[in-house]
Tab-separated table of C-alpha atoms and ligand atoms in Angstrom:
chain	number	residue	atom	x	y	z
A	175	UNK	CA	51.439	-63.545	-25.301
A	176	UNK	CA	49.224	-65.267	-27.883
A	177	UNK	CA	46.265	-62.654	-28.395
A	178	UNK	CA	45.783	-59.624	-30.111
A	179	UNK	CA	43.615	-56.671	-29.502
A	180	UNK	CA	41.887	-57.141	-32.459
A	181	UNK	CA	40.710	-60.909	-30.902
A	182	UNK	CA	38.539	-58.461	-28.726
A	183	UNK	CA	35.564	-56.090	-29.895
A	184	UNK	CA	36.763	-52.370	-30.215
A	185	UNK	CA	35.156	-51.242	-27.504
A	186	UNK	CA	37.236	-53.821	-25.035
A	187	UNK	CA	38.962	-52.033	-22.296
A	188	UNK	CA	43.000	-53.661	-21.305
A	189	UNK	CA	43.945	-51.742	-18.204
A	190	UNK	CA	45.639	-52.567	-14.390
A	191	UNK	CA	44.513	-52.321	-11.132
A	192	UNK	CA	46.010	-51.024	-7.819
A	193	UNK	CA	43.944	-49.991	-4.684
A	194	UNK	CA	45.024	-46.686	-1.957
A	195	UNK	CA	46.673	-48.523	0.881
A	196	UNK	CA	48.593	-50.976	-1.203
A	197	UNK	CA	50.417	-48.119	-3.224
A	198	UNK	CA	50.333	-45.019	-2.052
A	199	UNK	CA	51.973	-44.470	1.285
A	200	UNK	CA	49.187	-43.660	4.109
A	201	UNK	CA	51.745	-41.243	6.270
A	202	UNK	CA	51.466	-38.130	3.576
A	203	UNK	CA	49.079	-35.550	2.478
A	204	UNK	CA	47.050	-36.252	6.329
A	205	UNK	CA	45.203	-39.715	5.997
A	206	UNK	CA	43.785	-41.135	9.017
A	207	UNK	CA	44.638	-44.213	10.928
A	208	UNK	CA	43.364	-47.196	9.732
A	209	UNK	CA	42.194	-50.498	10.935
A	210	UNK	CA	45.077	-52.314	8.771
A	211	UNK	CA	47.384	-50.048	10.623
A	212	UNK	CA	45.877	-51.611	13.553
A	213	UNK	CA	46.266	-54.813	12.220
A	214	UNK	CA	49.702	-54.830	10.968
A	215	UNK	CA	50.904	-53.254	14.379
A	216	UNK	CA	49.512	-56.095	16.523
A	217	UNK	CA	52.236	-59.579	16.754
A	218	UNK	CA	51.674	-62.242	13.899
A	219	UNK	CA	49.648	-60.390	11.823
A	220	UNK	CA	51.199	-59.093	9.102
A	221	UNK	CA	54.820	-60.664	7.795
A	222	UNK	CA	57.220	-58.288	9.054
A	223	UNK	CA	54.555	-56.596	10.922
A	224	UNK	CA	54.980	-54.219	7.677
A	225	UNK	CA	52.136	-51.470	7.245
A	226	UNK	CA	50.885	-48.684	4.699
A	227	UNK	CA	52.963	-46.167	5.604
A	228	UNK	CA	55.223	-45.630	2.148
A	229	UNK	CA	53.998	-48.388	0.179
A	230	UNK	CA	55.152	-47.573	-3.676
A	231	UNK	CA	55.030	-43.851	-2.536
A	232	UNK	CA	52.745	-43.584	-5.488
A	233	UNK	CA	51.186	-40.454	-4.042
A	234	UNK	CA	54.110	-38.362	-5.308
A	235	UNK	CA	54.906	-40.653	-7.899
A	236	UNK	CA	51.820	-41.252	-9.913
A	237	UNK	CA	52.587	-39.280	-12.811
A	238	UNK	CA	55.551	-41.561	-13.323
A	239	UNK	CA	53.342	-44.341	-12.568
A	240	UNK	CA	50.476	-42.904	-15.309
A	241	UNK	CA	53.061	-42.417	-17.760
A	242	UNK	CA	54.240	-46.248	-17.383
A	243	UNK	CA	50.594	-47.532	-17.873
A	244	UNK	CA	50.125	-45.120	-21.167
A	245	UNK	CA	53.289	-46.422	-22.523
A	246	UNK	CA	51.999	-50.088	-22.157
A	247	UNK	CA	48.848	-49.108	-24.438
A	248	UNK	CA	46.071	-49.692	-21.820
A	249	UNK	CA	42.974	-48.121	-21.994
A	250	UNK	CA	41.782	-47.681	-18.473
A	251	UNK	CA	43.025	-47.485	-14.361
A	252	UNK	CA	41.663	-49.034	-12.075
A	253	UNK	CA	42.186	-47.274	-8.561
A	254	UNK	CA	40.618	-46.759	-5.011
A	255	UNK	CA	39.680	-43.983	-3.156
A	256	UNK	CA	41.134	-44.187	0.776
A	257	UNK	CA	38.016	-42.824	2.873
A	258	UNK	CA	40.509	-42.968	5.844
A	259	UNK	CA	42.652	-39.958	3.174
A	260	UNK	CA	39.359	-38.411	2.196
A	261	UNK	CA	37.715	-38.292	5.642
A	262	UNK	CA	40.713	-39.142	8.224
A	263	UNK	CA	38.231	-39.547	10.969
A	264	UNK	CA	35.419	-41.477	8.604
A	265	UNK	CA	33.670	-38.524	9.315
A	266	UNK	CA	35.224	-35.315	8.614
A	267	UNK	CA	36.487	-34.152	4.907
A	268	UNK	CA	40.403	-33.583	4.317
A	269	UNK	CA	40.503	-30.502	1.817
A	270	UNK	CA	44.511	-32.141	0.855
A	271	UNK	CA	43.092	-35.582	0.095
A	272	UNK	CA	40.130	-34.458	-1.628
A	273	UNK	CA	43.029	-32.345	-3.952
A	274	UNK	CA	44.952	-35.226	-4.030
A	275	UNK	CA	42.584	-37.480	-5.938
A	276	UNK	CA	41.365	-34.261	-8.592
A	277	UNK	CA	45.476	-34.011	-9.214
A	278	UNK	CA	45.266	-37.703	-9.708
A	279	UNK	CA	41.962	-38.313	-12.189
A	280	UNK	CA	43.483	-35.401	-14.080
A	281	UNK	CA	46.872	-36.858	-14.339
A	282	UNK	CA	44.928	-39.919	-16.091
A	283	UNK	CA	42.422	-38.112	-18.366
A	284	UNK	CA	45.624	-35.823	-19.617
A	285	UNK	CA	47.209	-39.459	-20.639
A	286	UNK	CA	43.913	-40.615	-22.046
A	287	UNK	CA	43.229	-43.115	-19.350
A	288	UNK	CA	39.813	-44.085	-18.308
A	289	UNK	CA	39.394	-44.151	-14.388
A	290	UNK	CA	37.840	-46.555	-13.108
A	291	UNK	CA	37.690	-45.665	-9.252
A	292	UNK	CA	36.712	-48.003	-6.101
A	293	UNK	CA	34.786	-46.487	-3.517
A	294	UNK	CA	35.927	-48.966	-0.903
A	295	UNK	CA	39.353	-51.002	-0.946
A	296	UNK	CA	39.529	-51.755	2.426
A	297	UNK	CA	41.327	-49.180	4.847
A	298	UNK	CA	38.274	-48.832	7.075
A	299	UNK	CA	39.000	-45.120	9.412
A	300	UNK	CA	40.502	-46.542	12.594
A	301	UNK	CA	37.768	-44.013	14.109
A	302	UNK	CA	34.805	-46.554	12.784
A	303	UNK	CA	36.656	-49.655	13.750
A	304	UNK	CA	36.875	-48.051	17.232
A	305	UNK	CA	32.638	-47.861	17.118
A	306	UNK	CA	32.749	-51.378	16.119
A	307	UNK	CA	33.708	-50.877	11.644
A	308	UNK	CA	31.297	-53.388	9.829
A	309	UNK	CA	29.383	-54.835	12.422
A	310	UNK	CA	28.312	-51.832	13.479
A	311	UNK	CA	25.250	-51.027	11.178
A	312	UNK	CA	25.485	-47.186	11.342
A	313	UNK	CA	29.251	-47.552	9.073
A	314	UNK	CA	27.013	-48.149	6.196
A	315	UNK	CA	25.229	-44.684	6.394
A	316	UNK	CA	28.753	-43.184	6.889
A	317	UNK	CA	29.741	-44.924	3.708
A	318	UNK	CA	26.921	-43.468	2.202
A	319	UNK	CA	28.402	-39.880	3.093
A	320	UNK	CA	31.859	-40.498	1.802
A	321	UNK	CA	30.452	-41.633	-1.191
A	322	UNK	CA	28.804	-38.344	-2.011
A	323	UNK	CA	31.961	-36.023	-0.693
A	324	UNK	CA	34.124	-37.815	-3.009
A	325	UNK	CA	31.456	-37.940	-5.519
A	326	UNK	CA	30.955	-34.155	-5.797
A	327	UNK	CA	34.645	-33.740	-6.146
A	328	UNK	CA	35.694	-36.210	-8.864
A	329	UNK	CA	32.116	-38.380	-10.106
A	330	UNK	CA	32.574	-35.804	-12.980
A	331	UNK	CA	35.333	-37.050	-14.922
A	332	UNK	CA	35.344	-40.679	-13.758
A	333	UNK	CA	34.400	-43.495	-16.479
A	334	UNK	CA	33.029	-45.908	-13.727
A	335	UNK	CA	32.486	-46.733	-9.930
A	336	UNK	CA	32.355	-49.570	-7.601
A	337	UNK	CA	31.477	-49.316	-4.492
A	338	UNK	CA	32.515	-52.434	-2.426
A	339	UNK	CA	35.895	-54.417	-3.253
A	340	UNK	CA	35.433	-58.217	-2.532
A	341	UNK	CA	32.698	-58.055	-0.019
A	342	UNK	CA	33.449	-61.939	0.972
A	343	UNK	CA	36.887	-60.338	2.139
A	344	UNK	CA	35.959	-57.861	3.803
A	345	UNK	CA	33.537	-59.970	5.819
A	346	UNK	CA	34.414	-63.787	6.010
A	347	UNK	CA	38.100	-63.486	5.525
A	348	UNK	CA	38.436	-60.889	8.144
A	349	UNK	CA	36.091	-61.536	10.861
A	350	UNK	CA	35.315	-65.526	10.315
A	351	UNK	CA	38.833	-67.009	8.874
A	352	UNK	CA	40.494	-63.792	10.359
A	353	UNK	CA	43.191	-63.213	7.942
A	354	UNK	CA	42.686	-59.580	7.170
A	355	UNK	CA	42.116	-56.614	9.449
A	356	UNK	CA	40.055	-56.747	11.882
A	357	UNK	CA	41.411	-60.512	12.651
A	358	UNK	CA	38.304	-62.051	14.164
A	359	UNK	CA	37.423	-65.496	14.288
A	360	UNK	CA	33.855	-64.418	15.443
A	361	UNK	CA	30.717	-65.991	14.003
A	362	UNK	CA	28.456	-63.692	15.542
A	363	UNK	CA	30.562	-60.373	14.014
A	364	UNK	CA	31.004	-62.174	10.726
A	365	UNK	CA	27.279	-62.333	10.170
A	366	UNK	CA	26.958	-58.971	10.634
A	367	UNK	CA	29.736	-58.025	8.246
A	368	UNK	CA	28.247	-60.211	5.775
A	369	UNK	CA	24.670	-58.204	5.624
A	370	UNK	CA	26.167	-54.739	6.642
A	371	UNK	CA	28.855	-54.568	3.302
A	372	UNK	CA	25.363	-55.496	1.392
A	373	UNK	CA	23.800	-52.892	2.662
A	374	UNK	CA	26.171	-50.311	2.444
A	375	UNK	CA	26.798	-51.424	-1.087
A	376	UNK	CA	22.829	-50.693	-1.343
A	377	UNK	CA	23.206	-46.827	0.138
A	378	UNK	CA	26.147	-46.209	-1.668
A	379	UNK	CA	24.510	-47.417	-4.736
A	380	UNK	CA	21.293	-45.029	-3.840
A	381	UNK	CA	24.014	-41.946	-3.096
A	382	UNK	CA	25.206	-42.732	-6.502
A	383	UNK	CA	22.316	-42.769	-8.656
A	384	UNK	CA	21.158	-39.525	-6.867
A	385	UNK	CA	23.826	-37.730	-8.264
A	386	UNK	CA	23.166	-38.975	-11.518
A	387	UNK	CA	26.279	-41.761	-11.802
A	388	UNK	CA	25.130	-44.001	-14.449
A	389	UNK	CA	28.197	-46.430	-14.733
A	390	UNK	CA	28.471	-48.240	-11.238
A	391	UNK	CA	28.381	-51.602	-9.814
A	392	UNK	CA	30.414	-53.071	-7.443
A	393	UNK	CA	33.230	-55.816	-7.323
A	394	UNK	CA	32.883	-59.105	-6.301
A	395	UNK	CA	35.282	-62.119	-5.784
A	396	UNK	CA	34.613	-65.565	-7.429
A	397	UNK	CA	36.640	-69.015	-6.753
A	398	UNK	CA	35.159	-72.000	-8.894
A	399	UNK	CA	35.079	-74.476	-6.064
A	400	UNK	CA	35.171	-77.920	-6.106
A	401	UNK	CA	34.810	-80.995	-3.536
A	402	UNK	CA	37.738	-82.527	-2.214
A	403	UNK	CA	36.942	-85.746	-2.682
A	404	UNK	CA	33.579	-87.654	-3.484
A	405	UNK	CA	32.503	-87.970	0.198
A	406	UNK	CA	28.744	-86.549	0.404
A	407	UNK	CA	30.116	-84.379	3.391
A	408	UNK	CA	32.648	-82.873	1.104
A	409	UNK	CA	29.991	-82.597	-1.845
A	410	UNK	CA	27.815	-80.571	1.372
A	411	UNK	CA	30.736	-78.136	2.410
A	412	UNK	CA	31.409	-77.158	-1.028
A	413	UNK	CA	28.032	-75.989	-1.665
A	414	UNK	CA	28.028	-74.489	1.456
A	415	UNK	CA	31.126	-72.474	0.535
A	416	UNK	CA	30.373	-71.544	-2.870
A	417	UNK	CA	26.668	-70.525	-0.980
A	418	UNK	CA	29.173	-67.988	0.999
A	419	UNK	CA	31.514	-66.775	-1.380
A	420	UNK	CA	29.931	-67.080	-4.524
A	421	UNK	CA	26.346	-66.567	-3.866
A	422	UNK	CA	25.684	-64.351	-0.639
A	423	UNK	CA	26.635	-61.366	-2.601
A	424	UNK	CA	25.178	-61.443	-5.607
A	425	UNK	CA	22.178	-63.209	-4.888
A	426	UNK	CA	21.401	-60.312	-2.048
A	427	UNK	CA	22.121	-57.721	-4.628
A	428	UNK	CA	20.489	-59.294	-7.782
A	429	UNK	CA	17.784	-60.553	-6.272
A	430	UNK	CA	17.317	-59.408	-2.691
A	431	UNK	CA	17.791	-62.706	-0.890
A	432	UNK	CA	20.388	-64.792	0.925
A	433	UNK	CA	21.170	-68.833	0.076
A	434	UNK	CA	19.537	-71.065	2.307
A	435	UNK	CA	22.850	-73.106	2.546
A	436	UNK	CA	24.822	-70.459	4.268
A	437	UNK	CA	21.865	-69.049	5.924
A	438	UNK	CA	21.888	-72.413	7.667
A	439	UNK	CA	25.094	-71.556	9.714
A	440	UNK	CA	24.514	-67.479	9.674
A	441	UNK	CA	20.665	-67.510	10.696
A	442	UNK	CA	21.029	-67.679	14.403
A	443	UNK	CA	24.194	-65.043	14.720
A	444	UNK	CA	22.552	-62.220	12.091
A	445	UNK	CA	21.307	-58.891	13.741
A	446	UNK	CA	18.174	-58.269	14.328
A	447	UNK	CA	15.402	-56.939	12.192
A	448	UNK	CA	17.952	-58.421	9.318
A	449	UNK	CA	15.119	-59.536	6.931
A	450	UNK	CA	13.469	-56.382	7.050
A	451	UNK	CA	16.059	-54.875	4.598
A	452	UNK	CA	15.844	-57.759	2.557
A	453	UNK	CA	15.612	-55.502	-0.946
A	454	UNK	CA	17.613	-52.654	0.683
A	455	UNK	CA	20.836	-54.273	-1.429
A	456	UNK	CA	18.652	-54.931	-4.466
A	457	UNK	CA	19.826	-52.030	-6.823
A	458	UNK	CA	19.867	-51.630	-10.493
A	459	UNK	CA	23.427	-51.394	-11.551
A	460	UNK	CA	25.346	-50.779	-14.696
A	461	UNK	CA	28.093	-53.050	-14.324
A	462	UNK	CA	29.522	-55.891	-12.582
A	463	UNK	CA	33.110	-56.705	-11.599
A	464	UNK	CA	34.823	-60.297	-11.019
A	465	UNK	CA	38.038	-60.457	-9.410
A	466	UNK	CA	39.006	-64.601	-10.181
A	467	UNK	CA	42.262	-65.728	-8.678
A	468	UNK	CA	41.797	-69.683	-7.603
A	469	UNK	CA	40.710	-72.928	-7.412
A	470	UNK	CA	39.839	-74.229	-4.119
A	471	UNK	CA	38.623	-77.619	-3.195
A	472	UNK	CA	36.327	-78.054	0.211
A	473	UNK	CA	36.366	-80.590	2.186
A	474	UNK	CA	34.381	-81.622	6.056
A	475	UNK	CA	36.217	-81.922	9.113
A	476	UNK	CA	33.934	-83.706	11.510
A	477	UNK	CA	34.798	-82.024	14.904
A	478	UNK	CA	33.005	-84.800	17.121
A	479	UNK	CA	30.794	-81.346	18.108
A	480	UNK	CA	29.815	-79.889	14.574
A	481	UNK	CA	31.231	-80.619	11.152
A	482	UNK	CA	33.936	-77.725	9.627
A	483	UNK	CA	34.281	-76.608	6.234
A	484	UNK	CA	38.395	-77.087	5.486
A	485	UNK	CA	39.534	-75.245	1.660
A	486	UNK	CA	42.560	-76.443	0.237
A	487	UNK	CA	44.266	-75.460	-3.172
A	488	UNK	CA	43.582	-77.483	-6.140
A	489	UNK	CA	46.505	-79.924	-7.666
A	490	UNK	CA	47.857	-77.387	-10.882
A	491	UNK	CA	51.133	-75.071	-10.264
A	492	UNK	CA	50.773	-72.692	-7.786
A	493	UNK	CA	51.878	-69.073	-7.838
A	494	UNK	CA	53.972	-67.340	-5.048
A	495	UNK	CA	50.826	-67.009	-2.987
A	496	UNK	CA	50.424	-71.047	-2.921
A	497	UNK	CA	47.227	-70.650	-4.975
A	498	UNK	CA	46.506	-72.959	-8.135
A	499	UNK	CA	46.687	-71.266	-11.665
A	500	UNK	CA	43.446	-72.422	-12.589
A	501	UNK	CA	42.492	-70.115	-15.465
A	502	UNK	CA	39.641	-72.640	-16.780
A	503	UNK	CA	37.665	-71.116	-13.564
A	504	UNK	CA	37.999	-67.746	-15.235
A	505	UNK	CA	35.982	-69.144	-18.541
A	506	UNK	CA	33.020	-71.259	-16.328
A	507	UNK	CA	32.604	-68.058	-14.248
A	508	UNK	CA	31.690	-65.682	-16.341
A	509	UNK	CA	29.052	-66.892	-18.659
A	510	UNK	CA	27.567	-68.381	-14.893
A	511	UNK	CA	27.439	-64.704	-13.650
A	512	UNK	CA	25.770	-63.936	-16.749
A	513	UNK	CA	22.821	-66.809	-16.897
A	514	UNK	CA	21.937	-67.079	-13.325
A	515	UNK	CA	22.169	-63.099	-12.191
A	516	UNK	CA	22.736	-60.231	-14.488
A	517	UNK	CA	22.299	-61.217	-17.818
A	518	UNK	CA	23.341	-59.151	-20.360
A	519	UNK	CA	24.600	-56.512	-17.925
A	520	UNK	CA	28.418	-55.530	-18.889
A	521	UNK	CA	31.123	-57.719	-16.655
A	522	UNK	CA	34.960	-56.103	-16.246
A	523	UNK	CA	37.668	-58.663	-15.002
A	524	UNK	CA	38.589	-56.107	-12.238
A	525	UNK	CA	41.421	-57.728	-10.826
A	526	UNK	CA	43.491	-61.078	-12.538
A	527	UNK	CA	46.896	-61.731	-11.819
A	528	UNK	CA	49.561	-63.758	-10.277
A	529	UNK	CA	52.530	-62.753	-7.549
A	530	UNK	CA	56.194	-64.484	-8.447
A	531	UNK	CA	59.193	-64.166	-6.797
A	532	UNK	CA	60.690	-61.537	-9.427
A	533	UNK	CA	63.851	-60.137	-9.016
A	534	UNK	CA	65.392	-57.984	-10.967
A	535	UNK	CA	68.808	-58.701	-12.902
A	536	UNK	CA	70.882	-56.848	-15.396
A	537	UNK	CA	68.335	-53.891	-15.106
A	538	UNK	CA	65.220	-56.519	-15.832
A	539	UNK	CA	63.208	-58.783	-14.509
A	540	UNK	CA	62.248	-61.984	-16.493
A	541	UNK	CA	58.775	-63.470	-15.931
A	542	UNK	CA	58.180	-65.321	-18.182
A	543	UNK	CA	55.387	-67.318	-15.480
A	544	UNK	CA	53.408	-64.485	-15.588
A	545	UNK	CA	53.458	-64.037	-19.465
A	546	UNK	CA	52.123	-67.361	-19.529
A	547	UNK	CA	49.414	-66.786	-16.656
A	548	UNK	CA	47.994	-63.558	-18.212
A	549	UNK	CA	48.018	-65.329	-21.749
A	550	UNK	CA	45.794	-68.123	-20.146
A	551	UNK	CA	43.853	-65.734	-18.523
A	552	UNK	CA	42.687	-63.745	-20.998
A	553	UNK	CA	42.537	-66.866	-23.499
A	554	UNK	CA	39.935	-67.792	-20.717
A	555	UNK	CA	38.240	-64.139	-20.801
A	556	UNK	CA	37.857	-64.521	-24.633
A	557	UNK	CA	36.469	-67.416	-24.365
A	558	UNK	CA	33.746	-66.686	-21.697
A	559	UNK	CA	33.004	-63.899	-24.034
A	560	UNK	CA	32.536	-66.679	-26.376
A	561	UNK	CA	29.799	-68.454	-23.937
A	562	UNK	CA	27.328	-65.117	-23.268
A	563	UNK	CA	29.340	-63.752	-20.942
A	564	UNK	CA	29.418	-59.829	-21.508
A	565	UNK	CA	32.593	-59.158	-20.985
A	566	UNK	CA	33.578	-55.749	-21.660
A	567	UNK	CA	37.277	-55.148	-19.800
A	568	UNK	CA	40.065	-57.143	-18.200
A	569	UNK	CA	42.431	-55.712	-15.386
A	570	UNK	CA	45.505	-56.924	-14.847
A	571	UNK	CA	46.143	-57.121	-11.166
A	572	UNK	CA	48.611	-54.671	-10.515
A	573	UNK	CA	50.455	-52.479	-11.871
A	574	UNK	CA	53.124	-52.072	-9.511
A	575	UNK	CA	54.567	-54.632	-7.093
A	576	UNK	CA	52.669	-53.745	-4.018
A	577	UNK	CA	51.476	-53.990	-0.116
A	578	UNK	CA	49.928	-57.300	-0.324
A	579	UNK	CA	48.114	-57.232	3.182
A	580	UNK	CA	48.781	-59.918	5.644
A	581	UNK	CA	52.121	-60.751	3.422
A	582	UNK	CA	53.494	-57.407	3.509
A	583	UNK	CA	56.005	-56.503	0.535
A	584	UNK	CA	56.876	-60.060	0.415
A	585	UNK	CA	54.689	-60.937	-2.826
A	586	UNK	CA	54.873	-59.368	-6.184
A	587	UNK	CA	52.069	-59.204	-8.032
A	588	UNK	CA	53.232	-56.650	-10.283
A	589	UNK	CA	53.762	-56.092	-14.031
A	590	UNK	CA	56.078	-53.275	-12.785
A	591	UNK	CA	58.853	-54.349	-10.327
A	592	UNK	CA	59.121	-51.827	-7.361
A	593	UNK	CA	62.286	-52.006	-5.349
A	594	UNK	CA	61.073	-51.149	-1.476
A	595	UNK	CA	64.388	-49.706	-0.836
A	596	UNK	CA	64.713	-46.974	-3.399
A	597	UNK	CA	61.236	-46.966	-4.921
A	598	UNK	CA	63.070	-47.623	-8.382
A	599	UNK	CA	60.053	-49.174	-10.490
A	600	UNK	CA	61.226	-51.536	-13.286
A	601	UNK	CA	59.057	-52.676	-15.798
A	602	UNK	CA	58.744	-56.730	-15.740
A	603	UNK	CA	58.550	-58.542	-19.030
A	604	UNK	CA	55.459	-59.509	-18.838
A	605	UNK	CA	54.452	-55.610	-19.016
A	606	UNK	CA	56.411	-55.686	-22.434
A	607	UNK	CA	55.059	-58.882	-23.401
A	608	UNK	CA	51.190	-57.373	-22.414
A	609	UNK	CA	52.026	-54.114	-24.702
A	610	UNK	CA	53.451	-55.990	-27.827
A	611	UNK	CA	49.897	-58.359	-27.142
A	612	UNK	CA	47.212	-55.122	-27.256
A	613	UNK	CA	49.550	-53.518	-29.821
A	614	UNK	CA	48.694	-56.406	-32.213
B	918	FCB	C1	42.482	-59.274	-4.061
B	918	FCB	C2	42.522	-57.864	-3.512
B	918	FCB	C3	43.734	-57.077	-3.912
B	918	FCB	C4	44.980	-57.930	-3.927
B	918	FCB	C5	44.769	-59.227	-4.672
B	918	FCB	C6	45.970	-60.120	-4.709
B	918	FCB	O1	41.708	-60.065	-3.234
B	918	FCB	O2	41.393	-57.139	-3.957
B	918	FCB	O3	43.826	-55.949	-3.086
B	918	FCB	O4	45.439	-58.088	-2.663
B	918	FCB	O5	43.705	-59.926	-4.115
């Protein structure tokens, strides 16, 4: 890789990320059902229809995992907390998953690591989907309450917390586009989503400061996006979308209100009394988080009835997901975040990375695609740091290959290889390549 550490200030933070359900096998120590076990078991859903269950197994295996990410030099983990493992029911605590994560944030303060936890990574309690999950406004005051049981048990020794992972995900992509669990294509429950995850971000920031957390924020996803072509229709739907997935979020929770571009679409289909809480997101934070994978570029399909934002990738080389390498987005982002929202307020790149179809050979796998793509990337990151931004962290998304969601175990994303048969992990070279780089 072409940087060094020492391109960096001293106080920079190199780490990876992982979240619960994607590593560490939902069956064991009593979890809960949740709604992507829902998801994965209905037809088409998932590839494979493959689930949670084992995952990388890394809930017996994360000292193994720990020691992997200590012997790479990083600095920091960045993990989630599974509310379905820490209150199977959404409601009630489990005393074994509540032991599960103290074992866990010791295991990484004993190597040195910083943890970085994530309230919220997506495995909603199958119990709250059943009352209706995120369009159902009382889920955010239950989020508040999971946030203080796992607060009291580990908020003591963790560096940092976010409460919400990719809120346009968790909304849009899984109740409007209806990729992820619950699978809607429902305007009407997407508007909800979209003003309920803001305001459970809000209470869970409240819970939070209560108790005294001073490092928290929350982590949203960014795509630079572009028009199509140079149609005024496609110049409309790509303000439109960057209105919903760039601005809804932070514009709620930096300054209490919602763009009027996507509000055009939303208005009628929000619930009621919706404006009254305008402010109720608005919270003081320490930090903010940018996850930054794409490129996409919007175009207007005029249905006869209503005209339809389309996204397609962008024109560079794609990675195994289909989605454009496009790590100059990475360097316009940040310094954006910084002038129009939060200022000087400290940014982490929470999650960058790129899924390849690695295999491994001879005892290793050669990458060297994702050498180059985390090179870029952070070449990108130094340079936004460059521009204003403040970026204090990058990372790498993940540390183990993982379960991707809707694509199962089918795309590798990680900087450690992990062979779904045996569990055998097998460190990629780009995890050698990353180490010799914040060695330097
Ligand atoms: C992000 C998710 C993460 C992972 C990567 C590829 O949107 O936060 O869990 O799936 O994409």
């Amino acid at each position: 890789m072409d940087f060094k550490r020492s391109d960096f200030p001293e106080s920079f933070l190199f780490g990876a990320a992982t979240a619960a359900y994607q590593i560490e096998g939902h069956q064991f120590g009593g979890a809960g059902p949740t709604h992507w076990d829902t998801f994965a078991a209905g037809t088409g859903n998932v590839v494979r229809a493959e689930d949670g269950a084992v995952a990388c197994d890394h809930y017996h295996r994360f000292a193994e995992d720990l020691d992997l990410l200590k012997d790479a030099g990083m600095d920091a983990y960045r993990f989630s907390t599974s509310w379905a493992r820490v209150m199977p029911d959404g409601r009630t605590p489990n005393a074994e998953g509540l032991d599960y994560y103290d074992r866990l944030v010791d295991a990484m303060l004993e190597r040195g690591l910083k943890p970085f936890q994530t309230l919220y990574h997506w495995e909603l309690p199958a119990a709250l989907a059943d009352k209706g999950g995120w369009m159902n406004r009382d889920t955010c005051d239950y989020f508040g309450d999971f946030t203080d049981v796992i607060t009291d048990r580990i908020g003591d020794r963790v560096a940092a917390i976010a409460t919400i992972n990719e809120p346009w995900c968790i909304s849009y992509l899984s109740h409007f586009l209806g990729h992820h669990a619950p699978g809607l294509k429902d305007i009407r429950a997407t508007a909800r989503a979209m003003h309920h995850i803001n305001l459970a971000h809000g209470i869970g920031m409240t819970r939070l400061r209560a108790k005294g957390m001073k490092n928290c924020g929350v982590v949203l996803n960014f795509d630079h996006t572009e028009p199509q072509d140079d149609s005024p229709s496609a110049a409309k739907a790509a303000t439109t979308w960057d209105a919903i997935m760039n601005r809804w979020f932070i514009e709620a929770i930096t300054k209490g209100t919602y763009p009027a571009e996507a509000l055009a679409g939303l208005a009628p289909h929000m619930p009621a009394g919706w404006a009254d809480d305008k402010g109720k997101d608005r919270q003081p934070k320490a930090f903010h988080s940018v996850n930054k994978n794409t490129r996409p570029k919007i175009s207007a399909e005029d249905t006869g009835v209503r005209t339809q934002m389309t996204s397609a990738e962008g024109p560079g080389d794609k990675t195994q997901m289909g989605w454009e390498m496009y790590p100059d987005g990475l360097r316009s982002f940040l310094p954006r975040l910084s002038r129009d929202y939060i200022g000087d307020m400290p940014i982490y790149v929470t999650e960058n990375g790129m899924a390849w179809d690695d295999r491994v050979e001879n005892g290793a796998v050669y990458d060297p695609e994702r050498i180059q793509f985390v090179s870029d990337h952070i070449a990108a990151t130094k340079k936004a740091i460059d521009e204003g931004a403040n970026v204090q962290g990058f990372f790498y998304w993940s540390l183990l290959d993982n379960y991707e969601w809707a694509f199962g175990y089918e795309k590798r994303f990680g900087m450690i290889h992990v062979d779904f048969e045996t569990l055998k992990r097998t460190p990629k070279a780009s995890y050698h390549a990353l180490k010799a780089a914040i060695a330097r």
